[in-house]
CSV table of C-alpha atoms in Angstrom, one decimal:
chain,number,residue,atom,x,y,z
A,1,UNK,CA,78.5,137.8,31.8
A,2,UNK,CA,76.9,137.0,35.2
A,3,UNK,CA,76.7,140.9,35.8
A,4,UNK,CA,74.5,141.1,32.8
A,5,UNK,CA,71.9,138.8,34.8
A,6,UNK,CA,72.0,141.3,37.6
A,7,UNK,CA,71.3,144.3,35.1
A,8,UNK,CA,68.9,142.4,33.4
A,9,UNK,CA,66.9,141.8,36.9
A,10,UNK,CA,67.3,145.2,38.1
A,11,UNK,CA,66.5,147.3,35.0
A,12,UNK,CA,63.9,144.7,33.8
A,13,UNK,CA,61.9,144.9,37.3
A,14,UNK,CA,60.3,148.0,35.7
A,15,UNK,CA,59.0,146.0,32.8
A,16,UNK,CA,57.8,142.9,35.1
A,17,UNK,CA,56.1,145.3,37.4
A,18,UNK,CA,53.2,145.1,34.5
A,19,UNK,CA,52.7,141.5,34.9
A,20,UNK,CA,53.9,140.6,38.3
A,21,UNK,CA,52.9,144.1,39.9
A,22,UNK,CA,49.4,143.4,40.8
A,23,UNK,CA,50.1,139.9,42.0
A,24,UNK,CA,52.8,141.2,44.5
A,25,UNK,CA,50.5,144.1,45.8
A,26,UNK,CA,48.0,142.0,46.2
A,27,UNK,CA,50.0,139.7,48.7
A,28,UNK,CA,48.2,138.8,51.9
A,29,UNK,CA,51.0,140.4,54.2
A,30,UNK,CA,50.4,141.5,57.4
A,31,UNK,CA,50.6,145.2,57.6
A,32,UNK,CA,50.1,145.5,61.1
A,33,UNK,CA,53.4,143.5,62.1
A,34,UNK,CA,56.1,144.9,60.1
A,35,UNK,CA,58.7,142.4,60.9
A,36,UNK,CA,56.5,139.7,60.0
A,37,UNK,CA,55.6,141.7,56.8
A,38,UNK,CA,58.9,141.7,55.8
A,39,UNK,CA,59.4,137.8,56.1
A,40,UNK,CA,56.4,137.1,54.2
A,41,UNK,CA,57.5,139.3,51.4
A,42,UNK,CA,61.2,137.5,51.8
A,43,UNK,CA,59.6,134.4,51.5
A,44,UNK,CA,57.8,135.1,48.1
A,45,UNK,CA,60.8,136.2,46.6
A,46,UNK,CA,62.7,133.1,47.9
A,47,UNK,CA,59.9,130.9,46.1
A,48,UNK,CA,60.6,133.4,42.8
A,49,UNK,CA,64.4,132.8,42.8
A,50,UNK,CA,64.0,129.1,43.3
A,51,UNK,CA,61.7,128.8,40.3
A,52,UNK,CA,64.3,130.8,38.4
A,53,UNK,CA,67.2,128.4,39.7
A,54,UNK,CA,65.3,125.4,38.5
A,55,UNK,CA,64.6,127.2,35.2
A,56,UNK,CA,68.5,127.9,35.1
A,57,UNK,CA,69.1,124.2,35.8
A,58,UNK,CA,67.0,122.7,33.1
A,59,UNK,CA,68.5,125.2,30.5
A,60,UNK,CA,72.2,125.0,32.2
A,61,UNK,CA,71.8,121.1,31.1
A,62,UNK,CA,70.9,121.7,27.6
A,63,UNK,CA,73.6,124.5,27.1
A,64,UNK,CA,76.4,121.8,28.9
A,65,UNK,CA,75.7,119.6,26.2
A,66,UNK,CA,76.0,122.2,23.5
A,67,UNK,CA,79.5,122.3,25.5
A,68,UNK,CA,80.5,118.5,25.6
A,69,UNK,CA,79.8,118.9,21.7
A,70,UNK,CA,81.8,122.1,20.7
A,71,UNK,CA,79.2,124.2,20.4
A,72,UNK,CA,79.1,126.3,23.1
A,73,UNK,CA,80.9,129.2,21.5
A,74,UNK,CA,78.4,129.3,18.2
A,75,UNK,CA,75.2,128.4,21.0
A,76,UNK,CA,76.5,132.2,22.7
A,77,UNK,CA,76.5,133.8,19.0
A,78,UNK,CA,73.1,132.4,18.4
A,79,UNK,CA,71.5,133.6,21.8
A,80,UNK,CA,72.9,137.2,21.3
A,81,UNK,CA,71.5,137.4,17.8
A,82,UNK,CA,68.4,136.4,19.1
A,83,UNK,CA,68.4,138.9,21.4
A,84,UNK,CA,69.1,141.6,19.3
A,85,UNK,CA,66.6,140.3,16.6
A,86,UNK,CA,63.8,140.3,19.0
A,87,UNK,CA,64.3,143.9,20.0
A,88,UNK,CA,64.8,145.2,16.2
A,89,UNK,CA,61.6,142.7,14.7
A,90,UNK,CA,59.8,142.3,18.1
A,91,UNK,CA,56.7,141.0,15.9
A,92,UNK,CA,58.5,138.0,15.2
A,93,UNK,CA,57.6,136.7,18.6
A,94,UNK,CA,53.9,137.4,18.2
A,95,UNK,CA,51.0,135.5,16.4
A,96,UNK,CA,53.2,131.9,16.6
A,97,UNK,CA,52.2,128.8,17.9
A,98,UNK,CA,54.6,129.7,21.1
A,99,UNK,CA,52.5,132.4,22.2
A,100,UNK,CA,49.5,130.5,21.9
A,101,UNK,CA,51.1,128.1,24.5
A,102,UNK,CA,52.2,130.6,26.6
A,103,UNK,CA,48.2,132.0,27.0
A,104,UNK,CA,47.7,128.8,27.6
A,105,UNK,CA,50.2,128.7,30.5
A,106,UNK,CA,49.6,132.3,31.7
A,107,UNK,CA,46.0,131.3,32.3
A,108,UNK,CA,47.0,128.0,34.2
A,109,UNK,CA,49.6,129.8,36.4
A,110,UNK,CA,47.2,132.5,37.3
A,111,UNK,CA,44.3,130.3,38.2
A,112,UNK,CA,46.8,128.7,40.4
A,113,UNK,CA,47.8,132.1,42.2
A,114,UNK,CA,44.3,133.2,42.8
A,115,UNK,CA,43.6,129.9,44.6
A,116,UNK,CA,47.1,130.7,46.4
A,117,UNK,CA,45.7,134.1,47.3
A,118,UNK,CA,43.1,133.2,49.0
A,119,UNK,CA,45.3,131.0,51.8
A,120,UNK,CA,47.0,132.1,54.6
A,121,UNK,CA,49.2,129.5,55.5
A,122,UNK,CA,53.1,129.6,56.3
A,123,UNK,CA,53.8,128.5,53.1
A,124,UNK,CA,51.4,130.8,51.0
A,125,UNK,CA,54.3,133.6,50.2
A,126,UNK,CA,56.7,131.0,49.0
A,127,UNK,CA,54.2,129.0,46.8
A,128,UNK,CA,52.8,132.4,45.5
A,129,UNK,CA,56.6,133.4,44.6
A,130,UNK,CA,57.3,129.8,43.4
A,131,UNK,CA,54.1,130.0,40.8
A,132,UNK,CA,55.0,133.8,40.0
A,133,UNK,CA,58.5,133.0,38.6
A,134,UNK,CA,56.6,130.4,35.6
A,135,UNK,CA,54.6,133.5,34.3
A,136,UNK,CA,56.0,134.0,31.1
A,137,UNK,CA,57.9,137.4,30.8
A,138,UNK,CA,60.1,138.3,27.9
A,139,UNK,CA,62.7,139.5,30.1
A,140,UNK,CA,63.0,136.2,31.8
A,141,UNK,CA,63.4,134.6,28.5
A,142,UNK,CA,65.9,137.1,27.8
A,143,UNK,CA,67.7,135.6,31.1
A,144,UNK,CA,67.2,132.3,29.7
A,145,UNK,CA,69.4,132.9,26.9
A,146,UNK,CA,72.0,134.0,28.7
A,147,UNK,CA,72.0,131.2,30.6
A,148,UNK,CA,71.9,128.8,28.1
A,149,UNK,CA,75.2,130.3,26.7
A,150,UNK,CA,76.9,129.5,30.0
A,151,UNK,CA,79.2,126.9,30.3
A,152,UNK,CA,78.3,124.9,33.2
A,153,UNK,CA,75.0,124.2,34.9
A,154,UNK,CA,76.1,125.7,38.2
A,155,UNK,CA,76.9,129.4,36.2
A,156,UNK,CA,73.1,128.6,34.6
A,157,UNK,CA,71.5,128.4,37.7
A,158,UNK,CA,73.4,131.3,39.3
A,159,UNK,CA,72.7,133.7,36.4
A,160,UNK,CA,69.0,133.1,36.7
A,161,UNK,CA,69.2,133.6,40.4
A,162,UNK,CA,71.3,136.5,39.8
A,163,UNK,CA,68.2,137.5,37.5
A,164,UNK,CA,66.0,137.4,40.2
A,165,UNK,CA,67.9,139.4,42.8
A,166,UNK,CA,67.8,142.1,40.7
A,167,UNK,CA,64.2,142.3,40.4
A,168,UNK,CA,64.1,142.2,44.1
A,169,UNK,CA,64.3,146.3,45.2
A,170,UNK,CA,61.7,147.6,42.8
A,171,UNK,CA,59.2,144.5,43.5
A,172,UNK,CA,59.4,145.0,47.1
A,173,UNK,CA,59.3,148.7,46.8
A,174,UNK,CA,55.8,147.9,45.2
A,175,UNK,CA,54.5,146.0,47.8
A,176,UNK,CA,55.2,148.8,50.3
A,177,UNK,CA,54.6,151.6,48.1
A,178,UNK,CA,52.2,150.6,45.3
A,179,UNK,CA,52.8,151.9,41.8
A,180,UNK,CA,55.4,154.7,42.3
A,181,UNK,CA,56.7,154.3,38.9
A,182,UNK,CA,54.5,156.3,36.8
A,183,UNK,CA,55.4,159.1,34.9
A,184,UNK,CA,58.7,160.3,32.5
A,185,UNK,CA,60.8,158.2,35.0
A,186,UNK,CA,59.0,154.9,33.7
A,187,UNK,CA,58.8,155.9,30.5
A,188,UNK,CA,62.8,156.5,30.2
A,189,UNK,CA,63.8,153.0,31.8
A,190,UNK,CA,61.1,151.3,29.3
A,191,UNK,CA,63.1,152.8,26.5
A,192,UNK,CA,66.4,151.7,28.0
A,193,UNK,CA,65.7,148.0,28.3
A,194,UNK,CA,65.6,147.3,24.4
A,195,UNK,CA,68.8,149.3,24.3
A,196,UNK,CA,70.2,147.1,27.2
A,197,UNK,CA,69.0,143.9,25.7
A,198,UNK,CA,71.1,144.8,22.4
A,199,UNK,CA,74.1,145.6,24.4
A,200,UNK,CA,74.2,142.2,26.2
A,201,UNK,CA,73.5,140.7,22.7
A,202,UNK,CA,76.4,142.2,21.6
A,203,UNK,CA,78.4,141.2,24.3
A,204,UNK,CA,77.0,137.4,23.7
A,205,UNK,CA,77.9,137.6,20.1
A,206,UNK,CA,81.7,138.9,21.2
A,207,UNK,CA,82.0,136.3,23.8
A,208,UNK,CA,81.1,133.5,21.3
A,209,UNK,CA,83.4,135.0,18.5
A,210,UNK,CA,86.5,134.4,20.9
A,211,UNK,CA,88.5,137.0,19.9
A,212,UNK,CA,90.9,137.2,22.6
A,213,UNK,CA,89.6,140.0,24.9
A,214,UNK,CA,89.9,139.4,28.2
A,215,UNK,CA,86.3,139.2,30.0
A,216,UNK,CA,84.8,140.4,26.9
A,217,UNK,CA,85.3,137.7,24.0
A,218,UNK,CA,88.1,135.3,25.7
A,219,UNK,CA,89.3,132.7,23.0
A,220,UNK,CA,88.1,129.2,23.2
A,221,UNK,CA,91.6,127.9,25.6
A,222,UNK,CA,90.1,130.8,27.8
A,223,UNK,CA,86.5,129.4,27.7
A,224,UNK,CA,87.8,125.8,28.7
A,225,UNK,CA,90.4,126.7,31.3
A,226,UNK,CA,87.6,129.0,33.4
A,227,UNK,CA,85.1,125.9,32.7
A,228,UNK,CA,87.4,123.3,34.2
A,229,UNK,CA,88.3,125.6,37.4
A,230,UNK,CA,84.4,126.5,37.7
A,231,UNK,CA,83.9,122.4,37.9
A,232,UNK,CA,86.5,121.8,40.1
A,233,UNK,CA,85.4,124.1,42.5
């Protein structure tokens, strides 16, 4: 299940370039000093991942509550079905109160990003990444659903961290090379992302059903044992 977060990040970064790419490309990096530029970009990514880790902890706390009340497997099914429904019926996420709230959040975050881009302090890049992590994004929502369905707070946070790590290669390449994803290749990836989301949604549904299939659909006893072992570590 944790591997799905990394795959989300890797393929999803093609989608994220549309929103986060311009911000990454505008980073005030020192282009004359390669090592310094690398450290600045690394700081930016650490800021994003730190935000994702916090989001994972918050939703992990919520998911842990469901787990303690015995609703973890039902939650996994709901999360998986939600992923599938959003892909099959994308219009259900439009023209609702949540979209309006997200528009407000985007304006606030972009305003803060604009002010931070004008600075060149030591912590500028980390702060830019931190703020960037709060920009609403469909793929982040999918990752949050995955984190919510994990049995422990640690796993939820780690799920979001892996998602962030998955986005690093392409986002870093974008900073160095600009938009190199034009053409058929990007089109193929964009078409593959919904298929990936549906596959992971199905995986979450199977996990929640507890069919006794190791790694894919373990039964309730196997989930409890795994959570106990994780908690001990």
